[in-house]
Amino acid sequence: MPDLEKKVIVSADDFGRSPEANANILELLSLKKLQRISVMVNGKFSPEEINSLINSQIKIDLHLNFLSLLENNQTWRKKTGVLSRLLFFFRDYLTGKISAPGAAQTWMEQLEKFHTIFGRYPDGLNSHEHVHFFPPYFKIILTLAQKSKTTYLRFGKKDFIEATNIVSLIIFFLKKINRRRFLASGLASADFWVSLDWLEKDALQKIKNLPSGEIELIVHPERAAELEFLKTRRL
C-alpha cells in the first residue's frame, strides 16, 4: 500500500524572545522557509517587525508563556536534569505557586494582548516549553481556543513517539491523557509534531523517516545550529 504524501510544516517558536530570535525568524521568513510563527506577546519587538509578520500572510500563532514569567520564584527551574525538574514542578504546582487559575489568568491576558497587537486572534495556540500538555493547563488552552475561535492547536492527531528523549516520552504520555478532550474539541492539528532539537544528529534523515502525513516541525531559529540547518536544507 503506497504511503500518503508527507508534508512538513516548519513552525518557528519564540518570536519576541530576543532581537536575535526576531531577526533570524524574519530572515527565514524572507527565504520562504517557514509556514507558521509563534509569538511571545510579552516579549520585545517593533511595530515594523509586527507589520512584517502581518504582511507576510503567514500563519501567526500565540506562544503562551507562564512558567518562565515566574522564574525567580521557582527553585525547580534551576535544577539540572528533567526528572529533578519534574519533581520540583509538581511540588510548586501542588503548593499553588504555579496553579491552574494563575495560568488561566496569565494566558487570557496574553490572548487579549495578541488581539491588541495584531487586530485579531491567533491562527493557532501552543506554549513555551510545551506546558499546555500538563492536563490542568490543557483544559485552559482548550477554553482559550473556544473563546477566541482559534482553530489550530499544537497537539498531534496520531499517537506516535516523535523522538526518544525524555521530554518527547513525557509529552507522549500526556497526549494519551488529553487525547479524549482534544478529539472532543474539534480543533485542527498536524498528524505529528516534533521539535528539531529532539532529533540531534542526522536530523534531516530522521525527518525523512517520520511517518506519512502532515508533520509540524518546531524550530528555534535563535539557535545558530538550527538557523543554519533551515537555511541550507530543503525539507
Short mmCIF file of C-alpha atoms in Angstrom, two decimals:
data_model
loop_
_atom_site.label_atom_id
_atom_site.label_comp_id
_atom_site.label_asym_id
_atom_site.label_seq_id
_atom_site.Cartn_x
_atom_site.Cartn_y
_atom_site.Cartn_z
CA MET A 1 0.00 0.00 0.00
CA PRO A 2 1.66 3.31 -1.04
CA ASP A 3 2.41 5.97 1.57
CA LEU A 4 0.37 9.15 1.63
CA GLU A 5 2.22 12.32 0.76
CA LYS A 6 4.33 13.69 3.58
CA LYS A 7 4.01 17.41 4.28
CA VAL A 8 6.40 19.22 6.63
CA ILE A 9 5.13 22.43 8.24
CA VAL A 10 8.05 24.40 9.65
CA SER A 11 6.91 26.35 12.71
CA ALA A 12 9.28 28.86 14.35
CA ASP A 13 8.83 29.46 18.08
CA ASP A 14 9.88 32.35 20.34
CA PHE A 15 9.31 35.44 18.18
CA GLY A 16 9.70 38.25 20.69
CA ARG A 17 12.07 36.41 22.98
CA SER A 18 15.13 38.36 21.80
CA PRO A 19 16.24 40.67 18.98
CA GLU A 20 18.30 37.78 17.60
CA ALA A 21 15.28 35.46 17.54
CA ASN A 22 13.23 38.09 15.72
CA ALA A 23 15.92 38.84 13.16
CA ASN A 24 16.57 35.18 12.40
CA ILE A 25 12.87 34.36 12.08
CA LEU A 26 12.33 37.30 9.74
CA GLU A 27 15.32 36.19 7.67
CA LEU A 28 13.85 32.69 7.32
CA LEU A 29 10.50 34.23 6.51
CA SER A 30 12.06 36.22 3.66
CA LEU A 31 13.61 32.98 2.36
CA LYS A 32 10.18 31.29 2.46
CA LYS A 33 11.46 28.64 4.88
CA LEU A 34 8.58 28.95 7.37
CA GLN A 35 4.87 28.16 7.37
CA ARG A 36 3.97 29.21 10.92
CA ILE A 37 5.41 31.61 13.51
CA SER A 38 4.64 31.62 17.24
CA VAL A 39 4.75 34.97 19.03
CA MET A 40 5.50 35.67 22.71
CA VAL A 41 3.37 38.76 23.21
CA ASN A 42 5.19 39.85 26.37
CA GLY A 43 8.49 39.85 24.50
CA LYS A 44 10.26 42.62 22.62
CA PHE A 45 9.51 43.55 19.03
CA SER A 46 9.00 46.68 16.98
CA PRO A 47 5.89 47.81 15.07
CA GLU A 48 7.90 47.27 11.88
CA GLU A 49 8.59 43.65 12.82
CA ILE A 50 4.92 43.04 13.57
CA ASN A 51 3.96 44.57 10.23
CA SER A 52 6.41 42.23 8.52
CA LEU A 53 4.60 39.26 10.04
CA ILE A 54 1.18 40.59 9.11
CA ASN A 55 2.16 41.45 5.55
CA SER A 56 3.70 38.00 5.01
CA GLN A 57 0.25 36.40 5.40
CA ILE A 58 1.93 33.54 7.25
CA LYS A 59 0.05 31.68 9.99
CA ILE A 60 0.68 33.55 13.25
CA ASP A 61 0.22 31.58 16.46
CA LEU A 62 0.25 32.63 20.11
CA HIS A 63 3.14 31.11 22.08
CA LEU A 64 1.64 31.11 25.57
CA ASN A 65 4.11 31.67 28.37
CA PHE A 66 3.61 31.16 32.08
CA LEU A 67 6.36 29.35 33.94
CA SER A 68 9.31 31.44 32.78
CA LEU A 69 7.48 34.59 33.90
CA LEU A 70 7.75 33.23 37.44
CA GLU A 71 11.32 32.02 37.12
CA ASN A 72 12.67 33.98 40.08
CA ASN A 73 10.18 32.24 42.37
CA GLN A 74 10.82 28.69 41.20
CA THR A 75 13.59 26.50 42.50
CA TRP A 76 12.65 23.70 40.08
CA ARG A 77 13.72 25.76 37.06
CA LYS A 78 17.25 26.00 38.45
CA LYS A 79 17.62 22.23 38.64
CA THR A 80 19.50 20.23 36.06
CA GLY A 81 18.01 17.02 34.76
CA VAL A 82 14.47 16.51 33.56
CA LEU A 83 13.32 14.22 36.36
CA SER A 84 14.64 16.54 39.06
CA ARG A 85 12.85 19.48 37.47
CA LEU A 86 9.64 17.46 37.21
CA LEU A 87 9.65 16.73 40.93
CA PHE A 88 10.07 20.39 41.80
CA PHE A 89 7.45 21.35 39.20
CA PHE A 90 4.86 19.12 40.86
CA ARG A 91 5.80 20.44 44.28
CA ASP A 92 5.28 24.04 43.15
CA TYR A 93 2.03 23.10 41.43
CA LEU A 94 0.63 21.34 44.49
CA THR A 95 1.59 24.26 46.74
CA GLY A 96 -0.14 26.73 44.42
CA LYS A 97 2.91 28.58 43.11
CA ILE A 98 2.11 27.63 39.51
CA SER A 99 -1.60 26.97 39.84
CA ALA A 100 -4.09 26.43 37.02
CA PRO A 101 -6.04 29.61 37.93
CA GLY A 102 -2.79 31.58 37.71
CA ALA A 103 -2.05 30.12 34.29
CA ALA A 104 -5.61 30.81 33.13
CA GLN A 105 -5.43 34.48 34.07
CA THR A 106 -1.97 34.95 32.56
CA TRP A 107 -2.89 33.21 29.32
CA MET A 108 -6.16 35.09 28.93
CA GLU A 109 -4.24 38.35 29.27
CA GLN A 110 -1.79 37.19 26.62
CA LEU A 111 -4.63 36.20 24.28
CA GLU A 112 -6.17 39.66 24.55
CA LYS A 113 -2.78 41.30 24.13
CA PHE A 114 -2.29 39.33 20.91
CA HIS A 115 -5.62 40.73 19.69
CA THR A 116 -4.49 44.25 20.56
CA ILE A 117 -1.18 43.83 18.70
CA PHE A 118 -2.47 42.08 15.58
CA GLY A 119 -6.08 43.26 15.47
CA ARG A 120 -7.33 39.69 15.54
CA TYR A 121 -6.99 36.45 17.46
CA PRO A 122 -4.22 33.95 16.60
CA ASP A 123 -4.36 31.28 13.93
CA GLY A 124 -3.18 28.70 16.45
CA LEU A 125 -2.18 28.12 20.06
CA ASN A 126 0.83 26.45 21.67
CA SER A 127 3.01 27.08 24.71
CA HIS A 128 6.57 27.76 25.78
CA GLU A 129 8.21 24.52 26.94
CA HIS A 130 5.06 22.65 25.80
CA VAL A 131 3.47 23.08 29.23
CA HIS A 132 -0.05 23.11 27.76
CA PHE A 133 0.18 19.30 27.69
CA PHE A 134 0.02 19.27 31.51
CA PRO A 135 -3.66 18.20 31.96
CA PRO A 136 -4.82 21.09 34.21
CA TYR A 137 -3.28 23.55 31.74
CA PHE A 138 -4.63 21.62 28.75
CA LYS A 139 -8.18 22.36 29.86
CA ILE A 140 -7.28 26.05 29.90
CA ILE A 141 -5.86 26.15 26.39
CA LEU A 142 -8.99 24.43 25.06
CA THR A 143 -11.11 27.10 26.74
CA LEU A 144 -8.98 29.85 25.20
CA ALA A 145 -9.36 28.29 21.76
CA GLN A 146 -13.12 28.14 22.17
CA LYS A 147 -13.43 31.74 23.37
CA SER A 148 -11.21 33.13 20.61
CA LYS A 149 -12.50 30.78 17.89
CA THR A 150 -8.91 29.71 17.29
CA THR A 151 -9.00 26.54 15.21
CA TYR A 152 -5.46 25.08 15.42
CA LEU A 153 -3.68 23.55 18.41
CA ARG A 154 -0.23 22.02 18.64
CA PHE A 155 -1.11 18.50 19.72
CA GLY A 156 -0.65 15.83 17.03
CA LYS A 157 -3.68 13.85 15.89
CA LYS A 158 -1.92 10.49 15.81
CA ASP A 159 -0.23 8.63 18.65
CA PHE A 160 3.43 8.43 17.73
CA ILE A 161 6.60 8.76 19.79
CA GLU A 162 8.24 11.53 17.78
CA ALA A 163 11.69 11.05 19.34
CA THR A 164 13.32 9.01 22.05
CA ASN A 165 14.49 11.66 24.51
CA ILE A 166 12.81 12.02 27.88
CA VAL A 167 10.86 15.18 27.01
CA SER A 168 9.19 13.60 23.99
CA LEU A 169 8.31 10.50 26.00
CA ILE A 170 6.68 12.59 28.73
CA ILE A 171 4.66 14.50 26.14
CA PHE A 172 3.63 11.22 24.51
CA PHE A 173 2.27 10.05 27.87
CA LEU A 174 0.46 13.36 28.48
CA LYS A 175 -1.08 13.18 25.00
CA LYS A 176 -2.68 9.89 25.99
CA ILE A 177 -4.31 11.59 28.98
CA ASN A 178 -5.50 14.60 26.96
CA ARG A 179 -6.48 12.78 23.78
CA ARG A 180 -10.21 12.46 24.53
CA ARG A 181 -10.52 16.16 25.36
CA PHE A 182 -8.63 17.09 22.21
CA LEU A 183 -10.83 14.97 19.96
CA ALA A 184 -13.97 16.39 21.56
CA SER A 185 -12.73 19.94 20.94
CA GLY A 186 -12.85 19.58 17.15
CA LEU A 187 -9.62 21.57 16.83
CA ALA A 188 -7.28 21.04 13.90
CA SER A 189 -3.71 19.84 14.37
CA ALA A 190 -0.94 18.28 12.34
CA ASP A 191 -0.82 14.48 12.30
CA PHE A 192 2.51 14.57 14.11
CA TRP A 193 4.84 17.17 15.55
CA VAL A 194 8.46 17.05 16.58
CA SER A 195 10.99 19.60 17.82
CA LEU A 196 14.16 19.86 15.77
CA ASP A 197 16.35 19.85 18.88
CA TRP A 198 14.95 16.43 19.85
CA LEU A 199 16.38 14.87 16.69
CA GLU A 200 20.01 15.77 17.41
CA LYS A 201 22.34 14.22 14.80
CA ASP A 202 21.17 13.23 11.31
CA ALA A 203 18.09 15.42 11.72
CA LEU A 204 17.30 15.55 8.00
CA GLN A 205 17.27 11.77 7.66
CA LYS A 206 15.14 11.40 10.79
CA ILE A 207 12.63 13.87 9.36
CA LYS A 208 12.50 11.84 6.15
CA ASN A 209 11.90 8.69 8.20
CA LEU A 210 8.87 10.12 10.01
CA PRO A 211 5.51 8.58 9.07
CA SER A 212 3.47 9.83 6.15
CA GLY A 213 1.08 12.67 6.86
CA GLU A 214 1.28 16.28 8.00
CA ILE A 215 4.26 16.93 10.28
CA GLU A 216 4.76 20.14 12.26
CA LEU A 217 8.49 20.67 12.75
CA ILE A 218 9.19 23.00 15.67
CA VAL A 219 12.31 25.14 15.31
CA HIS A 220 14.06 27.79 17.41
CA PRO A 221 15.98 29.99 14.95
CA GLU A 222 17.76 31.98 17.67
CA ARG A 223 19.98 28.90 17.94
CA ALA A 224 22.77 29.15 15.38
CA ALA A 225 22.74 25.45 14.52
CA GLU A 226 19.01 25.43 13.80
CA LEU A 227 19.21 28.62 11.75
CA GLU A 228 21.98 27.14 9.62
CA PHE A 229 20.07 23.87 9.22
CA LEU A 230 16.98 25.66 7.95
CA LYS A 231 18.90 27.94 5.61
CA THR A 232 20.87 25.15 3.96
CA ARG A 233 18.42 22.23 3.83
CA ARG A 234 15.34 21.69 1.75
CA LEU A 235 12.61 19.91 3.70
#
